Short mmCIF file of C-alpha atoms (C1' of nucleotides) in Angstrom, two decimals:
data_model
loop_
_atom_site.label_atom_id
_atom_site.label_comp_id
_atom_site.label_asym_id
_atom_site.label_seq_id
_atom_site.Cartn_x
_atom_site.Cartn_y
_atom_site.Cartn_z
CA MET A 190 116.89 41.27 91.41
CA SER A 191 119.53 41.31 88.55
CA HIS A 192 118.70 44.55 86.02
CA VAL A 193 118.56 42.54 82.61
CA VAL A 194 120.22 44.64 79.94
CA ALA A 195 118.41 42.71 76.70
CA ILE A 196 120.86 43.13 73.17
CA PRO A 197 118.70 42.72 70.57
CA ALA A 198 121.26 40.52 67.41
CA TYR A 199 119.73 40.14 63.89
CA GLN A 200 121.53 39.61 60.61
CA GLY A 201 124.29 42.23 59.90
CA LEU A 202 124.35 44.22 63.32
CA SER A 203 126.90 46.45 64.02
CA GLY A 204 129.85 44.02 65.77
CA TYR A 205 131.16 46.96 67.20
CA GLU A 206 128.50 48.52 69.13
CA TYR A 207 127.10 44.91 70.19
CA ALA A 208 130.39 44.56 71.87
CA MET A 209 130.60 47.63 73.86
CA THR A 210 127.10 46.68 74.92
CA LEU A 211 128.07 43.51 76.05
CA GLU A 212 131.71 44.36 77.97
CA LEU A 213 129.62 47.61 79.54
CA PHE A 214 126.91 45.86 81.14
CA GLY A 215 128.50 42.38 80.65
CA LEU A 216 131.70 42.63 82.98
CA ASP A 217 131.95 41.42 86.18
CA ARG A 218 133.27 43.99 88.63
CA PRO A 219 133.13 42.71 91.93
CA THR A 220 134.54 46.26 93.57
CA LEU A 221 131.48 48.01 92.55
CA PRO A 222 128.21 45.53 94.51
CA GLU A 223 125.77 47.61 93.24
CA VAL A 224 126.08 47.44 90.29
CA ASP A 225 124.21 44.44 88.80
CA TYR A 226 123.51 44.12 85.09
CA ALA A 227 122.02 40.93 83.39
CA VAL A 228 122.99 41.04 79.65
CA LEU A 229 120.78 38.44 77.63
CA THR A 230 121.30 38.41 74.52
CA CYS A 231 118.69 37.42 71.87
CA ARG A 232 117.89 36.36 68.64
CA VAL A 233 115.91 37.81 66.33
CA GLU A 234 115.98 36.28 63.59
CA ALA A 235 116.89 32.66 62.17
CA GLY A 236 120.33 31.45 60.85
CA LEU A 237 123.74 32.02 60.96
CA LEU A 238 124.37 35.07 62.25
CA ARG A 239 126.99 37.88 61.00
CA THR A 240 128.03 41.41 62.13
CA SER A 241 128.79 43.71 59.37
CA HIS A 242 131.78 42.47 59.48
CA GLY A 243 131.71 38.98 59.28
CA LEU A 244 131.88 37.79 62.78
CA ILE A 245 129.41 35.27 63.73
CA VAL A 246 127.43 35.96 67.05
CA GLU A 247 126.02 33.37 69.00
CA PRO A 248 122.79 34.63 71.34
CA GLU A 249 121.59 33.69 74.66
CA GLY A 250 117.67 34.03 74.19
CA THR A 251 115.24 34.91 71.91
CA ILE A 252 113.24 37.41 70.92
CA ASP A 253 110.18 36.46 73.16
CA ASP A 254 112.55 37.59 75.90
CA LEU A 255 112.85 40.92 75.39
CA VAL A 256 109.72 41.67 77.10
CA ASN A 257 111.19 40.63 80.06
CA ALA A 258 114.17 43.24 80.25
CA ASP A 259 114.74 45.97 82.45
CA THR A 260 116.74 47.61 78.93
CA ILE A 261 116.90 47.33 75.74
CA ILE A 262 120.33 48.23 73.50
CA VAL A 263 119.76 48.06 69.78
CA PRO A 264 122.29 48.27 68.40
CA GLY A 265 122.76 49.04 64.57
CA TRP A 266 120.46 47.89 62.39
CA ARG A 267 121.94 46.99 58.37
CA SER A 268 119.96 49.29 56.36
CA VAL A 269 118.15 52.75 56.51
CA THR A 270 115.88 51.25 53.94
CA GLU A 271 115.20 47.97 55.18
CA VAL A 272 112.06 47.65 56.95
CA PRO A 273 112.68 44.89 59.68
CA GLY A 274 110.31 42.41 60.00
CA ASP A 275 107.09 42.58 62.53
CA PRO A 276 107.95 40.09 65.02
CA PHE A 277 111.22 42.31 66.16
CA LEU A 278 108.49 45.46 65.94
CA ASP A 279 105.96 43.96 68.16
CA ALA A 280 108.49 42.83 70.34
CA LEU A 281 109.95 46.19 70.88
CA ARG A 282 105.97 47.34 71.00
CA ASN A 283 105.64 44.91 73.67
CA ALA A 284 108.95 45.82 75.96
CA HIS A 285 108.15 49.50 75.90
CA GLU A 286 104.62 48.86 76.90
CA ALA A 287 105.87 46.72 79.26
CA GLY A 288 108.12 49.22 80.91
CA SER A 289 111.40 48.65 79.14
CA ARG A 290 113.55 50.69 78.84
CA ILE A 291 115.05 51.19 75.11
CA ALA A 292 117.83 53.16 73.62
CA ALA A 293 119.21 52.62 69.77
CA ILE A 294 122.79 52.99 69.12
CA CYS A 295 123.49 54.90 65.76
CA SER A 296 121.17 52.86 63.08
CA GLY A 297 119.44 51.27 65.89
CA SER A 298 117.27 54.38 65.88
CA PHE A 299 115.79 53.22 62.87
CA PRO A 300 113.73 50.13 64.15
CA LEU A 301 112.37 52.16 66.79
CA ALA A 302 111.19 54.47 64.69
CA HIS A 303 109.48 51.47 62.11
CA ALA A 304 108.00 50.73 65.86
CA GLY A 305 106.36 53.80 66.12
CA LEU A 306 108.34 54.36 69.70
CA LEU A 307 109.72 57.68 68.39
CA ASP A 308 106.22 58.89 67.21
CA ASP A 309 106.35 62.77 68.18
CA GLN A 310 109.26 62.52 69.58
CA THR A 311 112.62 63.87 69.83
CA ALA A 312 114.92 61.67 68.10
CA THR A 313 118.81 61.52 67.03
CA THR A 314 120.82 59.12 64.80
CA HIS A 315 124.39 59.62 63.19
CA TRP A 316 124.83 62.94 61.44
CA MET A 317 125.12 60.23 57.94
CA TYR A 318 121.13 58.95 58.11
CA ALA A 319 119.73 62.38 58.90
CA ASP A 320 118.64 62.85 55.87
CA ALA A 321 117.80 59.45 55.38
CA PHE A 322 115.83 59.26 58.51
CA ARG A 323 114.13 62.65 57.99
CA ARG A 324 112.34 61.56 54.44
CA GLN A 325 111.11 58.17 56.26
CA PHE A 326 109.97 59.80 59.34
CA PRO A 327 108.80 63.15 58.99
CA HIS A 328 106.68 63.27 62.20
CA ILE A 329 109.83 62.61 64.05
CA ASP A 330 111.68 65.17 65.61
CA LEU A 331 115.48 64.37 64.65
CA ASP A 332 118.08 66.56 65.76
CA PRO A 333 121.48 65.22 65.05
CA ASN A 334 123.47 67.25 66.52
CA PRO A 335 123.80 65.98 69.89
CA LEU A 336 125.39 62.32 71.28
CA TYR A 337 122.35 60.90 72.68
CA LEU A 338 119.29 61.85 73.45
CA PHE A 339 115.96 61.18 76.26
CA ALA A 340 112.43 61.35 74.74
CA GLU A 341 110.32 61.52 77.00
CA ASN A 342 108.79 58.13 76.68
CA ASN A 343 111.74 55.78 77.91
CA VAL A 344 113.40 55.97 75.19
CA VAL A 345 116.86 56.46 74.70
CA THR A 346 119.18 57.48 70.78
CA SER A 347 122.26 58.24 70.10
CA ALA A 348 124.54 58.92 67.29
CA GLY A 349 127.20 56.81 65.73
CA SER A 350 129.69 54.26 67.33
CA SER A 351 130.93 55.54 69.92
CA ALA A 352 128.68 57.87 70.95
CA GLY A 353 126.78 54.25 72.44
CA LEU A 354 129.78 54.01 74.98
CA ASP A 355 128.46 57.54 75.91
CA LEU A 356 124.77 56.47 76.17
CA CYS A 357 125.63 53.47 77.85
CA LEU A 358 127.49 55.40 80.64
CA ALA A 359 124.98 57.59 80.59
CA LEU A 360 122.22 54.70 80.92
CA VAL A 361 124.21 53.49 84.11
CA SER A 362 124.87 57.18 85.30
CA ALA A 363 120.86 57.38 85.51
CA ASP A 364 121.07 53.75 87.40
CA HIS A 365 123.43 54.17 90.16
CA GLY A 366 124.75 57.82 89.37
CA VAL A 367 127.67 60.19 88.39
CA ALA A 368 130.18 58.59 90.53
CA THR A 369 130.07 55.04 89.10
CA ALA A 370 129.91 55.75 86.21
CA THR A 371 132.83 58.02 85.90
CA GLU A 372 133.85 54.84 87.60
CA ILE A 373 132.99 52.07 85.24
CA ALA A 374 134.68 54.47 82.60
CA ASN A 375 137.36 55.24 84.11
CA ARG A 376 138.03 51.65 84.08
CA MET A 377 137.36 51.25 80.41
CA VAL A 378 139.89 53.78 80.07
CA VAL A 379 137.33 56.03 78.35
CA ALA A 380 139.19 59.69 78.63
CA HIS A 381 135.77 61.03 79.49
CA HIS A 382 132.50 61.17 80.48
CA ARG A 383 130.67 63.09 77.36
CA PRO A 384 126.89 64.82 78.22
CA GLY A 385 124.52 64.16 76.08
CA THR A 386 124.37 67.50 74.24
CA GLN A 387 127.83 67.30 72.66
CA ALA A 388 127.87 67.71 69.46
CA GLN A 389 128.44 65.11 67.03
CA PHE A 390 132.13 65.90 65.14
CA THR A 391 130.97 68.20 62.29
CA SER A 392 133.89 69.10 60.12
CA ALA A 393 133.69 65.94 57.60
CA ARG A 394 130.39 66.57 56.87
CA VAL A 395 130.68 69.96 55.50
CA THR A 396 133.30 69.26 52.66
CA PRO A 397 132.63 65.96 50.65
CA PHE A 398 130.52 67.77 47.85
CA ALA A 399 131.76 71.61 47.76
CA GLU A 400 134.23 71.21 45.74
CA HIS A 401 132.33 70.51 42.76
CA THR A 402 130.25 73.17 43.29
CA ASP A 403 131.51 76.81 41.70
CA LEU A 404 132.13 77.68 45.11
CA GLY A 405 134.73 75.13 45.03
CA PRO A 406 137.67 77.27 44.15
CA LEU A 407 136.89 79.72 46.97
CA ILE A 408 136.35 76.83 49.29
CA ALA A 409 139.67 75.18 49.00
CA TRP A 410 141.43 78.64 49.44
CA ILE A 411 139.49 79.44 52.52
CA GLU A 412 140.92 76.85 54.08
CA ASN A 413 144.30 77.14 53.09
CA ASN A 414 143.86 80.94 54.86
CA LEU A 415 141.90 80.43 57.58
CA GLY A 416 143.92 82.85 59.38
CA ASP A 417 143.49 85.45 57.66
CA ASP A 418 140.17 87.78 58.57
CA LEU A 419 137.29 85.86 56.73
CA THR A 420 134.28 88.09 56.99
CA ILE A 421 131.17 87.48 54.44
CA ASP A 422 131.88 90.71 52.90
CA ARG A 423 135.35 89.87 51.65
CA LEU A 424 134.50 86.56 50.83
CA ALA A 425 131.05 87.52 48.55
CA ARG A 426 134.25 89.81 46.44
CA ARG A 427 136.23 87.96 45.89
CA ALA A 428 133.46 85.30 45.36
CA HIS A 429 132.32 88.51 42.94
CA LEU A 430 128.80 87.66 44.29
CA SER A 431 126.88 90.05 46.39
CA ARG A 432 126.50 89.32 49.66
CA ARG A 433 123.19 87.33 50.34
CA THR A 434 123.76 85.59 46.99
CA PHE A 435 127.07 84.36 48.71
CA ILE A 436 125.50 83.56 52.00
CA ARG A 437 122.73 81.39 50.04
CA ARG A 438 125.37 79.95 47.60
CA PHE A 439 127.50 78.66 50.46
CA GLN A 440 124.94 76.89 52.06
CA ALA A 441 123.47 74.77 49.08
CA ALA A 442 127.38 74.04 48.66
CA THR A 443 128.24 73.23 51.89
CA GLY A 444 124.97 72.63 53.97
CA VAL A 445 125.81 74.97 56.57
CA SER A 446 126.26 78.59 56.91
CA PRO A 447 129.94 80.17 56.22
CA HIS A 448 130.26 81.13 59.82
CA ALA A 449 129.64 77.53 60.61
CA TRP A 450 131.77 76.06 58.05
CA ILE A 451 134.60 78.35 58.84
CA THR A 452 134.83 77.75 62.70
CA ASP A 453 134.87 74.48 61.97
CA LYS A 454 137.30 74.18 59.81
CA ARG A 455 139.19 76.40 61.68
CA LEU A 456 139.23 74.85 64.99
CA TYR A 457 139.81 71.55 63.31
CA ARG A 458 143.04 72.96 62.57
CA ALA A 459 143.53 74.28 66.00
CA ARG A 460 142.88 70.32 67.35
CA GLN A 461 145.90 69.73 65.13
CA LEU A 462 147.85 71.99 66.04
CA LEU A 463 147.05 71.61 69.80
CA GLU A 464 147.90 67.33 69.15
CA THR A 465 151.37 68.00 67.17
CA THR A 466 152.94 71.44 68.36
CA ALA A 467 153.77 73.22 71.63
CA LEU A 468 152.12 76.69 70.31
CA THR A 469 150.29 78.41 73.46
CA VAL A 470 146.99 78.72 72.89
CA SER A 471 146.93 82.27 71.66
CA ALA A 472 149.28 81.35 68.70
CA ILE A 473 147.34 78.88 67.78
CA ALA A 474 144.09 81.19 68.42
CA ARG A 475 145.83 83.79 66.58
CA ARG A 476 147.05 81.67 63.52
CA THR A 477 143.58 79.63 62.81
CA GLY A 478 141.49 82.71 62.96
CA LEU A 479 139.86 82.25 66.11
CA GLY A 480 141.02 85.05 67.55
CA THR A 481 141.47 85.35 70.98
CA SER A 482 142.55 82.12 73.37
CA THR A 483 138.68 82.12 75.00
CA ASN A 484 136.99 81.56 71.96
CA LEU A 485 139.35 79.11 70.64
CA ARG A 486 138.63 77.29 74.66
CA LYS A 487 134.86 77.88 73.95
CA HIS A 488 134.42 76.28 70.47
CA LEU A 489 136.72 73.63 72.08
CA THR A 490 135.05 72.94 74.85
CA ASN A 491 131.66 73.20 73.14
CA THR A 492 132.64 70.14 70.42
CA THR A 493 135.16 67.66 72.98
CA GLY A 494 134.28 69.13 76.08
CA LEU A 495 137.84 69.71 76.92
CA THR A 496 139.71 72.88 78.03
CA PRO A 497 142.92 73.25 75.59
CA THR A 498 145.28 72.17 78.29
CA HIS A 499 143.01 69.16 78.44
CA TYR A 500 142.83 67.66 74.97
CA ARG A 501 146.65 68.40 74.85
CA ALA A 502 146.86 65.30 77.77
CA ALA A 503 144.42 63.60 76.25
CA HIS A 504 146.41 63.20 73.02
CA ARG A 505 150.01 63.31 75.00
CA ALA A 506 148.56 60.27 76.52
CA ILE A 507 148.38 58.19 73.20
CA ALA A 508 151.47 59.58 71.36
CA PRO A 509 154.18 61.40 73.24
"C1'" DA B 61 129.90 86.66 84.53
"C1'" DA B 62 127.63 90.55 82.50
"C1'" DT B 63 127.93 93.78 78.68
"C1'" DA B 64 127.64 96.04 74.37
"C1'" DA B 65 128.95 96.21 69.77
"C1'" DT B 66 129.49 93.69 65.80
"C1'" DA B 67 129.00 90.62 62.41
"C1'" DG B 68 125.98 87.36 60.86
"C1'" DC B 69 122.13 85.07 58.85
"C1'" DC B 70 117.39 84.76 56.96
"C1'" DG B 71 112.76 86.36 55.46
"C1'" DC B 72 110.77 89.38 52.36
"C1'" DC B 73 110.78 91.35 47.92
"C1'" DA B 74 111.11 93.68 43.51
"C1'" DG B 75 113.87 93.04 39.21
"C1'" DC B 76 116.12 90.58 35.76
"C1'" DT C 50 105.53 81.66 34.74
"C1'" DT C 51 109.81 80.07 37.12
"C1'" DG C 52 114.45 80.36 38.93
"C1'" DC C 53 117.54 82.95 40.68
"C1'" DT C 54 119.85 87.57 42.49
"C1'" DG C 55 121.02 91.21 45.25
"C1'" DG C 56 118.54 94.96 48.61
"C1'" DC C 57 116.97 95.57 52.58
"C1'" DG C 58 115.11 95.94 57.66
"C1'" DG C 59 115.90 93.26 61.49
"C1'" DC C 60 116.70 89.64 64.96
"C1'" DT C 61 120.20 86.36 66.83
"C1'" DA C 62 124.51 84.97 67.41
"C1'" DT C 63 129.15 86.25 68.42
"C1'" DT C 64 132.73 88.23 70.06
"C1'" DA C 65 135.78 91.26 72.39
#
DNA sequence: AATAATAGCCGCCAGC
DNA sequence: TTGCTGGCGGCTATTA
């Protein structure tokens, strides 16, 4: 009997995540007979359903079908403030009660949280929504770092958009083993199966507000001098602040500690150099302030899961 | 892969 | 009082 994967559809859902889930679980793969998923899209709200970008979707099933699903994949919910209607929340609760595995992509974790399915669990979501999530659900332990996270109660949450693909592959892996998941990943031409523990890409989250603070000029200077020996003492002196105050002010401005922020920037620069130049890894490490190639390698694998060589190869494949 | 040295970080608290 | 500062001590993370 097929393993039923239900995808609830509502007004303003994420079309990308909806389609990605359909593609992964719905595509017929005759050469992988053991992979026997039956996808059922389920209408949660009445009327003409459009994705956040206006695509019209026409689900086959209804909200009542959720309870019979083996797995439910909840694509991005339209709002971090709007509480979904009770019928949807009840359906999620009933399905969970009945033993369905429930997975959320990106802001899809919000309906799960509203339904109480994440109470006293550890969950994740897109890093941009982390604050909104924590404010509304203080009793849920939110970890904004991983790509996806299996809670203890048969519920899984994941970070933004593409992390949903990693999540879905992880589900396949749980159902049919790593080899099958890898095979599917290869067919979808997804470069690699990334582990859930891999960090969400963080560079973007740290700068936007920083330049409007009193440390703005210093932060700009740091970005232009990543190759220098940037110790806390030197930076504090340059800012005419004590060590202690510098660290505090820096965190207030960027949200992360100086060292974490600088390493993030250095790695980002290193990635650019790996992509666009033929410099040796050691040279890139030196130039970006990461020091040694070993160190560069460590940070790169932590964040992307790829070694420098593989990282280069992956980008060459796209842009020779 | 394990280790030792070093630097970063943070709670605490007194002082302005 | 409140709020920010910054020195100290020591634990933790990072690096070589």
